[in-house]
mmCIF file of C-alpha atoms and ligand atoms in Angstrom:
data_model
loop_
_atom_site.group_PDB
_atom_site.id
_atom_site.type_symbol
_atom_site.label_atom_id
_atom_site.label_comp_id
_atom_site.label_asym_id
_atom_site.label_seq_id
_atom_site.Cartn_x
_atom_site.Cartn_y
_atom_site.Cartn_z
ATOM 1 C CA MET A 1 -50.927 137.640 -193.083
ATOM 2 C CA LYS A 2 -47.821 139.042 -194.737
ATOM 3 C CA LEU A 3 -44.810 139.047 -192.452
ATOM 4 C CA ASP A 4 -41.490 140.797 -193.069
ATOM 5 C CA VAL A 5 -38.563 138.439 -192.621
ATOM 6 C CA LYS A 6 -34.829 139.161 -192.802
ATOM 7 C CA ILE A 7 -32.502 136.394 -193.881
ATOM 8 C CA LEU A 8 -29.469 136.700 -191.631
ATOM 9 C CA ASP A 9 -27.731 133.523 -192.763
ATOM 10 C CA PRO A 10 -27.551 132.756 -196.506
ATOM 11 C CA ARG A 11 -28.387 129.099 -195.859
ATOM 12 C CA MET A 12 -31.850 130.242 -194.816
ATOM 13 C CA ALA A 13 -32.606 131.793 -198.220
ATOM 14 C CA ASP A 14 -34.136 128.589 -199.570
ATOM 15 C CA GLN A 15 -35.168 127.179 -196.198
ATOM 16 C CA LEU A 16 -37.543 129.789 -194.859
ATOM 17 C CA PRO A 17 -39.909 128.450 -192.193
ATOM 18 C CA GLN A 18 -42.948 126.816 -193.756
ATOM 19 C CA TYR A 19 -46.267 125.401 -192.668
ATOM 20 C CA ALA A 20 -45.790 121.643 -193.160
ATOM 21 C CA THR A 21 -49.458 121.037 -194.020
ATOM 22 C CA PRO A 22 -52.377 123.335 -194.892
ATOM 23 C CA GLY A 23 -53.643 123.002 -191.327
ATOM 24 C CA SER A 24 -50.329 123.524 -189.534
ATOM 25 C CA ALA A 25 -50.242 126.209 -186.858
ATOM 26 C CA GLY A 26 -46.482 126.296 -186.455
ATOM 27 C CA LEU A 27 -43.569 127.268 -188.665
ATOM 28 C CA ASP A 28 -40.520 125.137 -187.986
ATOM 29 C CA LEU A 29 -37.417 127.012 -186.857
ATOM 30 C CA ARG A 30 -34.028 125.604 -187.779
ATOM 31 C CA ALA A 31 -30.827 125.494 -185.770
ATOM 32 C CA CYS A 32 -28.616 127.768 -187.859
ATOM 33 C CA LEU A 33 -25.336 126.272 -186.657
ATOM 34 C CA ASP A 34 -21.949 125.956 -188.369
ATOM 35 C CA ALA A 35 -21.220 122.622 -186.695
ATOM 36 C CA PRO A 36 -23.147 120.128 -184.574
ATOM 37 C CA ILE A 37 -23.459 120.943 -180.888
ATOM 38 C CA THR A 38 -23.933 118.415 -178.139
ATOM 39 C CA LEU A 39 -26.298 119.294 -175.337
ATOM 40 C CA GLU A 40 -25.262 117.380 -172.268
ATOM 41 C CA PRO A 41 -27.986 116.231 -169.842
ATOM 42 C CA ASN A 42 -29.649 119.243 -168.238
ATOM 43 C CA ALA A 43 -27.582 121.653 -170.353
ATOM 44 C CA TRP A 44 -29.081 124.472 -172.367
ATOM 45 C CA GLN A 45 -27.787 126.761 -175.088
ATOM 46 C CA LEU A 46 -29.081 129.703 -177.097
ATOM 47 C CA VAL A 47 -29.330 128.606 -180.717
ATOM 48 C CA PRO A 48 -29.567 131.085 -183.626
ATOM 49 C CA THR A 49 -32.231 130.570 -186.289
ATOM 50 C CA GLY A 50 -30.687 132.700 -189.038
ATOM 51 C CA ILE A 51 -33.799 134.834 -189.439
ATOM 52 C CA ALA A 52 -35.441 137.915 -187.947
ATOM 53 C CA ILE A 53 -39.106 138.853 -188.213
ATOM 54 C CA HIS A 54 -40.898 142.115 -187.562
ATOM 55 C CA LEU A 55 -44.539 141.618 -186.681
ATOM 56 C CA ALA A 56 -44.945 145.412 -186.452
ATOM 57 C CA ASP A 57 -48.579 145.320 -185.332
ATOM 58 C CA PRO A 58 -49.039 145.148 -181.513
ATOM 59 C CA ALA A 59 -52.167 143.114 -182.140
ATOM 60 C CA TYR A 60 -49.846 140.149 -182.857
ATOM 61 C CA ALA A 61 -47.074 138.275 -181.087
ATOM 62 C CA ALA A 62 -45.250 135.063 -181.866
ATOM 63 C CA LEU A 63 -44.594 132.130 -179.575
ATOM 64 C CA ILE A 64 -41.636 129.795 -179.832
ATOM 65 C CA LEU A 65 -42.760 126.340 -178.759
ATOM 66 C CA PRO A 66 -41.018 122.961 -178.587
ATOM 67 C CA ARG A 67 -41.529 120.342 -181.277
ATOM 68 C CA SER A 68 -43.395 117.449 -179.736
ATOM 69 C CA GLY A 69 -41.158 114.778 -181.283
ATOM 70 C CA LEU A 70 -37.930 116.299 -179.976
ATOM 71 C CA GLY A 71 -39.483 117.056 -176.608
ATOM 72 C CA HIS A 72 -41.126 113.708 -176.047
ATOM 73 C CA LYS A 73 -38.537 111.389 -177.568
ATOM 74 C CA HIS A 74 -35.330 113.237 -176.712
ATOM 75 C CA GLY A 75 -36.208 115.681 -173.936
ATOM 76 C CA ILE A 76 -35.237 118.702 -176.031
ATOM 77 C CA VAL A 77 -37.493 121.514 -174.907
ATOM 78 C CA LEU A 78 -36.988 125.227 -174.237
ATOM 79 C CA GLY A 79 -34.943 126.735 -171.438
ATOM 80 C CA ASN A 80 -37.548 129.474 -171.140
ATOM 81 C CA LEU A 81 -40.415 126.964 -171.620
ATOM 82 C CA VAL A 82 -42.073 129.327 -174.117
ATOM 83 C CA GLY A 83 -40.407 132.115 -176.091
ATOM 84 C CA LEU A 84 -42.461 135.263 -176.536
ATOM 85 C CA ILE A 85 -41.610 137.390 -179.557
ATOM 86 C CA ASP A 86 -42.814 140.968 -179.219
ATOM 87 C CA SER A 87 -44.275 142.770 -182.198
ATOM 88 C CA ASP A 88 -41.493 145.366 -182.007
ATOM 89 C CA TYR A 89 -38.606 142.880 -181.834
ATOM 90 C CA GLN A 90 -36.343 143.038 -184.879
ATOM 91 C CA GLY A 91 -33.414 140.913 -183.776
ATOM 92 C CA GLN A 92 -32.572 137.347 -184.685
ATOM 93 C CA LEU A 93 -35.024 134.742 -183.430
ATOM 94 C CA MET A 94 -33.162 132.669 -180.865
ATOM 95 C CA VAL A 95 -34.151 129.320 -179.421
ATOM 96 C CA SER A 96 -33.112 128.366 -175.904
ATOM 97 C CA ALA A 97 -32.581 124.642 -176.364
ATOM 98 C CA TRP A 98 -32.661 122.699 -173.097
ATOM 99 C CA ASN A 99 -31.888 119.025 -172.812
ATOM 100 C CA ARG A 100 -34.046 118.025 -169.868
ATOM 101 C CA SER A 101 -33.228 114.337 -170.356
ATOM 102 C CA ASP A 102 -30.393 112.333 -168.803
ATOM 103 C CA VAL A 103 -28.873 111.493 -172.201
ATOM 104 C CA ALA A 104 -26.670 113.804 -174.294
ATOM 105 C CA PHE A 105 -28.263 115.034 -177.539
ATOM 106 C CA THR A 106 -26.441 116.249 -180.643
ATOM 107 C CA LEU A 107 -28.132 119.007 -182.585
ATOM 108 C CA GLU A 108 -27.205 119.087 -186.263
ATOM 109 C CA PRO A 109 -26.824 122.265 -188.333
ATOM 110 C CA MET A 110 -30.129 123.271 -189.961
ATOM 111 C CA GLU A 111 -32.107 120.713 -187.967
ATOM 112 C CA ARG A 112 -35.693 121.773 -187.240
ATOM 113 C CA LEU A 113 -35.545 122.556 -183.555
ATOM 114 C CA ALA A 114 -38.671 124.436 -182.491
ATOM 115 C CA GLN A 115 -41.759 126.031 -183.947
ATOM 116 C CA LEU A 116 -43.083 129.544 -184.266
ATOM 117 C CA VAL A 117 -46.780 130.293 -183.852
ATOM 118 C CA ILE A 118 -48.247 133.713 -184.627
ATOM 119 C CA VAL A 119 -50.972 134.662 -182.176
ATOM 120 C CA PRO A 120 -53.364 137.584 -181.724
ATOM 121 C CA VAL A 121 -52.759 139.803 -178.713
ATOM 122 C CA VAL A 122 -55.033 142.169 -176.839
ATOM 123 C CA GLN A 123 -53.243 144.900 -174.920
ATOM 124 C CA ALA A 124 -55.142 145.831 -171.750
ATOM 125 C CA GLN A 125 -55.516 149.129 -169.943
ATOM 126 C CA PHE A 126 -56.092 148.665 -166.216
ATOM 127 C CA ASN A 127 -59.301 149.941 -164.694
ATOM 128 C CA VAL A 128 -58.738 149.956 -160.911
ATOM 129 C CA VAL A 129 -61.769 148.799 -158.872
ATOM 130 C CA ASN A 130 -62.461 147.851 -155.243
ATOM 131 C CA GLU A 131 -64.884 145.063 -156.198
ATOM 132 C CA PHE A 132 -65.505 143.307 -159.506
ATOM 133 C CA ALA A 133 -68.809 144.237 -161.082
ATOM 134 C CA ALA A 134 -70.408 140.768 -161.130
ATOM 135 C CA PRO A 135 -69.789 137.788 -158.808
ATOM 136 C CA THR A 136 -69.003 134.505 -160.567
ATOM 137 C CA GLU A 137 -69.585 130.848 -159.729
ATOM 138 C CA ARG A 138 -65.814 130.301 -159.476
ATOM 139 C CA GLY A 139 -65.064 133.378 -157.469
ATOM 140 C CA GLU A 140 -61.556 133.005 -156.047
ATOM 141 C CA GLY A 141 -61.524 129.212 -156.446
ATOM 142 C CA GLY A 142 -58.665 127.587 -158.319
ATOM 143 C CA TYR A 143 -55.845 125.061 -157.974
ATOM 144 C CA GLY A 144 -58.166 122.064 -158.253
ATOM 145 C CA SER A 145 -61.166 123.650 -156.526
ATOM 146 C CA THR A 146 -63.586 121.977 -158.951
ATOM 147 C CA GLY A 147 -62.348 118.482 -158.007
ATOM 148 C CA LYS A 148 -60.969 115.648 -160.116
ATOM 149 C CA LYS A 149 -64.013 114.007 -161.702
HETATM 150 O O1 LIG B 1 -37.184 132.436 -176.946
HETATM 151 C C1 LIG B 1 -37.048 133.650 -177.219
HETATM 152 C C2 LIG B 1 -37.547 134.670 -176.387
HETATM 153 C C3 LIG B 1 -37.347 135.982 -176.739
HETATM 154 N N1 LIG B 1 -36.691 136.294 -177.897
HETATM 155 C C4 LIG B 1 -36.533 137.688 -178.305
HETATM 156 C C5 LIG B 1 -37.839 138.255 -178.826
HETATM 157 C C6 LIG B 1 -38.403 139.041 -177.701
HETATM 158 O O2 LIG B 1 -39.225 140.096 -178.163
HETATM 159 C C7 LIG B 1 -37.119 139.513 -177.028
HETATM 160 C C8 LIG B 1 -37.288 139.824 -175.579
HETATM 161 O O3 LIG B 1 -37.836 138.703 -174.951
HETATM 162 P P1 LIG B 1 -38.442 138.821 -173.484
HETATM 163 O O4 LIG B 1 -39.293 140.036 -173.365
HETATM 164 O O5 LIG B 1 -39.022 137.505 -173.122
HETATM 165 O O6 LIG B 1 -37.089 139.027 -172.693
HETATM 166 P P2 LIG B 1 -36.800 139.682 -171.299
HETATM 167 O O7 LIG B 1 -35.915 138.738 -170.583
HETATM 168 O O8 LIG B 1 -38.063 140.117 -170.611
HETATM 169 O O9 LIG B 1 -35.918 140.907 -171.741
HETATM 170 P P3 LIG B 1 -36.280 142.339 -172.333
HETATM 171 O O10 LIG B 1 -35.954 143.273 -171.235
HETATM 172 O O11 LIG B 1 -35.349 142.479 -173.516
HETATM 173 O O12 LIG B 1 -37.719 142.359 -172.761
HETATM 174 O O13 LIG B 1 -36.184 138.457 -177.181
HETATM 175 C C9 LIG B 1 -36.203 135.295 -178.730
HETATM 176 O O14 LIG B 1 -35.625 135.528 -179.782
HETATM 177 N N2 LIG B 1 -36.402 133.994 -178.352
#
């Protein structure tokens, strides 16, 4: 798909998010910082990415997800766990960087911090009912109701 992007920081002009391999699902988002920032243990900070996108079509949204390397090795994940970018959002993409580890982490300017995944969305209209049309095997079961093995 074609996606309109605004470059809000000139350093992003030649560093637009890219798919690292032909099969990549995520576009890496960079920390568009002027100087390194240190995230103390259990601290979080909103980090600018230097770009804005406009998906425009409500049949799409974008998700901001952690990078597995940063999350697993350094405990750098997202303060909101997942960022949801609405199709009508036109502001700067921001990443809530949360250091969930017990060691301080220094984030360098332009470091790849998180990833953006474009996903299809179906908007629902509610149809209020007293009973669902067809019973299912699961019914109201959940929270481990099918057992462990
Ligand atoms: O990690 C994120 C999450 C959200 N956003 C932007 C895009 C999104 O479309 C907008 C609003 O996000 P959300 O709906 O999650 O925020 P809210 O707390 O429900 O506030 P609002 O009342 O603005 O919807 O903020 C980001 O840039 N990064």
